[in-house]
């Protein structure tokens, strides 16, 4: 069974300026291009579409949803890493510290977030495309690589990472999507 992770398109605003930005014009074009790539999957109509509740992920899912006429389910478990008590103005600095941390050093809210994401992946029962975020994709990739690094991969906007779940329920990384060439947003 295929599981595909899509990082959202370019956001219209940065971490410290908006808690939930939509897509920039470039991000909208990236989402359109991504949907065209996904349309080439021979079994595209068998996929379930899932998105983080954040605007940039939902907006990234829209072109594909419209083209294949499959609704997008919103799943808050695939939202970006929780930062309780961190002001918007402090979030960028906090995230930059998180990038250098190990999973074993995460605090309770972030450990719960990580465990919930992995459990949700393990519970998937049909092919699924998940529209999500940099840190979500990283936590999944690190788990599958059995790495304690939080960030081990820099998925570009609309990067397509492929996983597979076998009949025993084991998930494996098939291939990483394209890597980031610009500043994170």
PDB file of C-alpha atoms in Angstrom:
ATOM      1  CA  UNK A   1       0.000   0.000   0.000  1.00  0.00           C
ATOM      2  CA  UNK A   2       1.353   3.418  -0.963  1.00  0.00           C
ATOM      3  CA  UNK A   3       1.579   6.393   1.369  1.00  0.00           C
ATOM      4  CA  UNK A   4       2.703   9.683  -0.159  1.00  0.00           C
ATOM      5  CA  UNK A   5       3.845  12.673   1.892  1.00  0.00           C
ATOM      6  CA  UNK A   6       3.559  16.104   0.275  1.00  0.00           C
ATOM      7  CA  UNK A   7       5.108  19.180   1.834  1.00  0.00           C
ATOM      8  CA  UNK A   8       2.921  22.252   1.285  1.00  0.00           C
ATOM      9  CA  UNK A   9       3.727  24.853  -1.362  1.00  0.00           C
ATOM     10  CA  UNK A  10       5.529  28.092  -0.572  1.00  0.00           C
ATOM     11  CA  UNK A  11       3.770  29.989   2.200  1.00  0.00           C
ATOM     12  CA  UNK A  12       2.717  33.594   1.710  1.00  0.00           C
ATOM     13  CA  UNK A  13       4.342  34.576   4.993  1.00  0.00           C
ATOM     14  CA  UNK A  14       7.144  33.415   7.298  1.00  0.00           C
ATOM     15  CA  UNK A  15       7.020  31.675  10.699  1.00  0.00           C
ATOM     16  CA  UNK A  16       7.396  34.812  12.765  1.00  0.00           C
ATOM     17  CA  UNK A  17       4.847  36.850  10.791  1.00  0.00           C
ATOM     18  CA  UNK A  18       1.846  34.517  10.637  1.00  0.00           C
ATOM     19  CA  UNK A  19       0.637  31.498  12.595  1.00  0.00           C
ATOM     20  CA  UNK A  20      -1.314  30.168   9.613  1.00  0.00           C
ATOM     21  CA  UNK A  21      -0.391  31.691   6.260  1.00  0.00           C
ATOM     22  CA  UNK A  22      -1.939  30.526   3.019  1.00  0.00           C
ATOM     23  CA  UNK A  23       0.070  29.951  -0.142  1.00  0.00           C
ATOM     24  CA  UNK A  24       1.970  32.605  -2.064  1.00  0.00           C
ATOM     25  CA  UNK A  25       1.376  32.890  -5.816  1.00  0.00           C
ATOM     26  CA  UNK A  26       4.441  30.681  -6.315  1.00  0.00           C
ATOM     27  CA  UNK A  27       3.038  28.220  -3.758  1.00  0.00           C
ATOM     28  CA  UNK A  28      -0.220  28.006  -5.712  1.00  0.00           C
ATOM     29  CA  UNK A  29       1.716  27.278  -8.913  1.00  0.00           C
ATOM     30  CA  UNK A  30       3.758  24.635  -7.056  1.00  0.00           C
ATOM     31  CA  UNK A  31       0.534  22.992  -5.802  1.00  0.00           C
ATOM     32  CA  UNK A  32      -0.813  22.894  -9.351  1.00  0.00           C
ATOM     33  CA  UNK A  33       2.422  21.358 -10.670  1.00  0.00           C
ATOM     34  CA  UNK A  34       2.443  18.820  -7.826  1.00  0.00           C
ATOM     35  CA  UNK A  35      -1.139  17.777  -8.607  1.00  0.00           C
ATOM     36  CA  UNK A  36      -0.157  17.228 -12.257  1.00  0.00           C
ATOM     37  CA  UNK A  37       2.683  14.924 -11.153  1.00  0.00           C
ATOM     38  CA  UNK A  38       0.372  12.965  -8.860  1.00  0.00           C
ATOM     39  CA  UNK A  39      -2.205  12.586 -11.642  1.00  0.00           C
ATOM     40  CA  UNK A  40       0.330  10.370 -13.428  1.00  0.00           C
ATOM     41  CA  UNK A  41      -0.087   7.677 -10.764  1.00  0.00           C
ATOM     42  CA  UNK A  42      -2.060   4.905 -12.474  1.00  0.00           C
ATOM     43  CA  UNK A  43      -4.087   4.247  -9.324  1.00  0.00           C
ATOM     44  CA  UNK A  44      -4.613   7.881  -8.282  1.00  0.00           C
ATOM     45  CA  UNK A  45      -8.376   7.442  -7.852  1.00  0.00           C
ATOM     46  CA  UNK A  46      -7.814   4.780  -5.178  1.00  0.00           C
ATOM     47  CA  UNK A  47      -6.046   7.211  -2.841  1.00  0.00           C
ATOM     48  CA  UNK A  48      -7.513   8.866   0.209  1.00  0.00           C
ATOM     49  CA  UNK A  49      -6.510  12.553   0.500  1.00  0.00           C
ATOM     50  CA  UNK A  50      -5.607  13.890   3.945  1.00  0.00           C
ATOM     51  CA  UNK A  51      -4.404  17.353   4.943  1.00  0.00           C
ATOM     52  CA  UNK A  52      -3.135  19.166   7.956  1.00  0.00           C
ATOM     53  CA  UNK A  53      -5.709  21.755   9.102  1.00  0.00           C
ATOM     54  CA  UNK A  54      -3.261  24.574   8.360  1.00  0.00           C
ATOM     55  CA  UNK A  55      -4.099  26.778   5.374  1.00  0.00           C
ATOM     56  CA  UNK A  56      -0.937  26.181   3.360  1.00  0.00           C
ATOM     57  CA  UNK A  57      -1.410  22.392   3.441  1.00  0.00           C
ATOM     58  CA  UNK A  58      -5.145  22.574   2.687  1.00  0.00           C
ATOM     59  CA  UNK A  59      -4.515  24.950  -0.229  1.00  0.00           C
ATOM     60  CA  UNK A  60      -1.827  22.597  -1.575  1.00  0.00           C
ATOM     61  CA  UNK A  61      -4.308  19.702  -1.600  1.00  0.00           C
ATOM     62  CA  UNK A  62      -7.053  21.575  -3.489  1.00  0.00           C
ATOM     63  CA  UNK A  63      -5.840  21.217  -7.109  1.00  0.00           C
ATOM     64  CA  UNK A  64      -5.536  17.428  -6.859  1.00  0.00           C
ATOM     65  CA  UNK A  65      -8.821  17.101  -4.983  1.00  0.00           C
ATOM     66  CA  UNK A  66     -10.634  19.038  -7.712  1.00  0.00           C
ATOM     67  CA  UNK A  67      -9.008  17.091 -10.553  1.00  0.00           C
ATOM     68  CA  UNK A  68      -9.848  13.638  -9.174  1.00  0.00           C
ATOM     69  CA  UNK A  69     -13.064  14.677  -7.420  1.00  0.00           C
ATOM     70  CA  UNK A  70     -12.050  13.182  -4.078  1.00  0.00           C
ATOM     71  CA  UNK A  71     -12.627  15.251  -0.934  1.00  0.00           C
ATOM     72  CA  UNK A  72      -9.773  16.034   1.429  1.00  0.00           C
ATOM     73  CA  UNK A  73     -10.073  14.828   5.030  1.00  0.00           C
ATOM     74  CA  UNK A  74      -8.578  17.194   7.587  1.00  0.00           C
ATOM     75  CA  UNK A  75      -6.448  15.517  10.232  1.00  0.00           C
ATOM     76  CA  UNK A  76      -4.957  17.722  12.983  1.00  0.00           C
ATOM     77  CA  UNK A  77      -2.347  15.057  13.758  1.00  0.00           C
ATOM     78  CA  UNK A  78      -0.500  16.100  10.586  1.00  0.00           C
ATOM     79  CA  UNK A  79      -0.247  19.760  11.656  1.00  0.00           C
ATOM     80  CA  UNK A  80       3.149  21.344  12.256  1.00  0.00           C
ATOM     81  CA  UNK A  81       5.124  20.686  15.448  1.00  0.00           C
ATOM     82  CA  UNK A  82       3.306  22.097  18.500  1.00  0.00           C
ATOM     83  CA  UNK A  83       4.886  25.102  20.180  1.00  0.00           C
ATOM     84  CA  UNK A  84       2.751  25.754  23.279  1.00  0.00           C
ATOM     85  CA  UNK A  85       3.617  28.970  25.067  1.00  0.00           C
ATOM     86  CA  UNK A  86       5.927  30.194  22.278  1.00  0.00           C
ATOM     87  CA  UNK A  87       5.012  33.643  20.937  1.00  0.00           C
ATOM     88  CA  UNK A  88       4.882  34.101  17.175  1.00  0.00           C
ATOM     89  CA  UNK A  89       7.854  36.485  17.373  1.00  0.00           C
ATOM     90  CA  UNK A  90       9.904  33.783  19.171  1.00  0.00           C
ATOM     91  CA  UNK A  91       8.806  30.845  17.012  1.00  0.00           C
ATOM     92  CA  UNK A  92      11.538  31.096  14.358  1.00  0.00           C
ATOM     93  CA  UNK A  93      14.312  31.049  16.952  1.00  0.00           C
ATOM     94  CA  UNK A  94      12.582  28.170  18.803  1.00  0.00           C
ATOM     95  CA  UNK A  95      12.253  26.165  15.584  1.00  0.00           C
ATOM     96  CA  UNK A  96      15.897  26.755  14.704  1.00  0.00           C
ATOM     97  CA  UNK A  97      16.846  25.223  18.080  1.00  0.00           C
ATOM     98  CA  UNK A  98      14.506  22.276  17.446  1.00  0.00           C
ATOM     99  CA  UNK A  99      16.247  21.626  14.098  1.00  0.00           C
ATOM    100  CA  UNK A 100      19.463  20.817  15.963  1.00  0.00           C
ATOM    101  CA  UNK A 101      17.870  18.668  18.667  1.00  0.00           C
ATOM    102  CA  UNK A 102      17.450  14.926  18.914  1.00  0.00           C
ATOM    103  CA  UNK A 103      14.029  13.308  19.107  1.00  0.00           C
ATOM    104  CA  UNK A 104      14.938  11.883  22.518  1.00  0.00           C
ATOM    105  CA  UNK A 105      15.426  15.486  23.781  1.00  0.00           C
ATOM    106  CA  UNK A 106      11.957  16.696  22.794  1.00  0.00           C
ATOM    107  CA  UNK A 107       9.594  17.903  25.492  1.00  0.00           C
ATOM    108  CA  UNK A 108       6.337  16.090  26.294  1.00  0.00           C
ATOM    109  CA  UNK A 109       4.026  17.961  23.824  1.00  0.00           C
ATOM    110  CA  UNK A 110       6.396  17.326  20.923  1.00  0.00           C
ATOM    111  CA  UNK A 111       6.971  13.663  21.885  1.00  0.00           C
ATOM    112  CA  UNK A 112       3.202  13.153  22.012  1.00  0.00           C
ATOM    113  CA  UNK A 113       2.901  14.846  18.582  1.00  0.00           C
ATOM    114  CA  UNK A 114       5.574  12.529  17.132  1.00  0.00           C
ATOM    115  CA  UNK A 115       4.009   9.377  18.611  1.00  0.00           C
ATOM    116  CA  UNK A 116       0.540  10.375  17.379  1.00  0.00           C
ATOM    117  CA  UNK A 117       1.828  10.883  13.824  1.00  0.00           C
ATOM    118  CA  UNK A 118       3.505   7.469  13.753  1.00  0.00           C
ATOM    119  CA  UNK A 119       0.439   5.756  15.221  1.00  0.00           C
ATOM    120  CA  UNK A 120      -1.779   7.426  12.617  1.00  0.00           C
ATOM    121  CA  UNK A 121       0.485   6.223   9.796  1.00  0.00           C
ATOM    122  CA  UNK A 122       0.434   2.695  11.179  1.00  0.00           C
ATOM    123  CA  UNK A 123      -3.390   2.784  11.271  1.00  0.00           C
ATOM    124  CA  UNK A 124      -3.799   3.728   7.602  1.00  0.00           C
ATOM    125  CA  UNK A 125      -5.738   1.055   5.727  1.00  0.00           C
ATOM    126  CA  UNK A 126      -5.798   2.370   2.177  1.00  0.00           C
ATOM    127  CA  UNK A 127      -3.423   4.261  -0.121  1.00  0.00           C
ATOM    128  CA  UNK A 128      -3.152   7.809   1.201  1.00  0.00           C
ATOM    129  CA  UNK A 129      -1.666  11.122   0.128  1.00  0.00           C
ATOM    130  CA  UNK A 130      -0.902  13.362   3.111  1.00  0.00           C
ATOM    131  CA  UNK A 131      -0.446  17.119   2.613  1.00  0.00           C
ATOM    132  CA  UNK A 132       1.634  18.303   5.518  1.00  0.00           C
ATOM    133  CA  UNK A 133       4.728  20.123   6.749  1.00  0.00           C
ATOM    134  CA  UNK A 134       8.524  20.101   6.946  1.00  0.00           C
ATOM    135  CA  UNK A 135       8.714  18.881  10.549  1.00  0.00           C
ATOM    136  CA  UNK A 136       5.987  16.235  10.131  1.00  0.00           C
ATOM    137  CA  UNK A 137       7.766  14.746   7.129  1.00  0.00           C
ATOM    138  CA  UNK A 138      11.067  14.848   9.007  1.00  0.00           C
ATOM    139  CA  UNK A 139       9.698  13.106  12.072  1.00  0.00           C
ATOM    140  CA  UNK A 140       8.340  10.323   9.824  1.00  0.00           C
ATOM    141  CA  UNK A 141      11.579  10.003   7.821  1.00  0.00           C
ATOM    142  CA  UNK A 142      13.674   9.930  11.007  1.00  0.00           C
ATOM    143  CA  UNK A 143      11.418   7.238  12.468  1.00  0.00           C
ATOM    144  CA  UNK A 144      11.671   5.098   9.330  1.00  0.00           C
ATOM    145  CA  UNK A 145      15.456   5.559   9.168  1.00  0.00           C
ATOM    146  CA  UNK A 146      15.658   4.739  12.892  1.00  0.00           C
ATOM    147  CA  UNK A 147      17.426   8.054  13.422  1.00  0.00           C
ATOM    148  CA  UNK A 148      17.283  10.160  16.575  1.00  0.00           C
ATOM    149  CA  UNK A 149      17.694  13.342  14.528  1.00  0.00           C
ATOM    150  CA  UNK A 150      14.610  15.537  14.274  1.00  0.00           C
ATOM    151  CA  UNK A 151      15.748  16.992  10.949  1.00  0.00           C
ATOM    152  CA  UNK A 152      17.459  14.556   8.609  1.00  0.00           C
ATOM    153  CA  UNK A 153      15.921  15.711   5.347  1.00  0.00           C
ATOM    154  CA  UNK A 154      15.058  19.150   3.904  1.00  0.00           C
ATOM    155  CA  UNK A 155      11.931  18.571   1.782  1.00  0.00           C
ATOM    156  CA  UNK A 156      11.336  21.326  -0.740  1.00  0.00           C
ATOM    157  CA  UNK A 157       7.935  22.933  -1.226  1.00  0.00           C
ATOM    158  CA  UNK A 158       5.617  20.345  -2.805  1.00  0.00           C
ATOM    159  CA  UNK A 159       8.236  17.649  -2.347  1.00  0.00           C
ATOM    160  CA  UNK A 160       6.808  14.128  -2.885  1.00  0.00           C
ATOM    161  CA  UNK A 161       8.114  11.460  -0.476  1.00  0.00           C
ATOM    162  CA  UNK A 162       6.994   7.872  -1.065  1.00  0.00           C
ATOM    163  CA  UNK A 163       6.405   5.243   1.598  1.00  0.00           C
ATOM    164  CA  UNK A 164       5.029   1.735   1.427  1.00  0.00           C
ATOM    165  CA  UNK A 165       3.113  -0.308   3.997  1.00  0.00           C
ATOM    166  CA  UNK A 166       3.321  -4.073   3.595  1.00  0.00           C
ATOM    167  CA  UNK A 167       0.791  -6.746   4.553  1.00  0.00           C
ATOM    168  CA  UNK A 168       2.437  -7.070   7.993  1.00  0.00           C
ATOM    169  CA  UNK A 169       1.776  -3.370   8.602  1.00  0.00           C
ATOM    170  CA  UNK A 170       5.440  -2.408   8.368  1.00  0.00           C
ATOM    171  CA  UNK A 171       6.111   0.978   6.787  1.00  0.00           C
ATOM    172  CA  UNK A 172       9.216   1.591   4.725  1.00  0.00           C
ATOM    173  CA  UNK A 173      10.710   4.608   3.037  1.00  0.00           C
ATOM    174  CA  UNK A 174      10.739   4.108  -0.740  1.00  0.00           C
ATOM    175  CA  UNK A 175      12.265   7.444  -1.725  1.00  0.00           C
ATOM    176  CA  UNK A 176      12.677  10.975  -0.447  1.00  0.00           C
ATOM    177  CA  UNK A 177      11.183  13.863  -2.353  1.00  0.00           C
ATOM    178  CA  UNK A 178      13.097  16.814  -3.743  1.00  0.00           C
ATOM    179  CA  UNK A 179      15.287  18.685  -1.283  1.00  0.00           C
ATOM    180  CA  UNK A 180      15.014  22.331  -0.321  1.00  0.00           C
ATOM    181  CA  UNK A 181      17.135  24.806  -2.265  1.00  0.00           C
ATOM    182  CA  UNK A 182      15.884  27.978  -0.554  1.00  0.00           C
ATOM    183  CA  UNK A 183      15.162  29.322   2.917  1.00  0.00           C
ATOM    184  CA  UNK A 184      12.502  27.510   4.949  1.00  0.00           C
ATOM    185  CA  UNK A 185       9.093  29.167   5.203  1.00  0.00           C
TER     186      UNK A 185
END
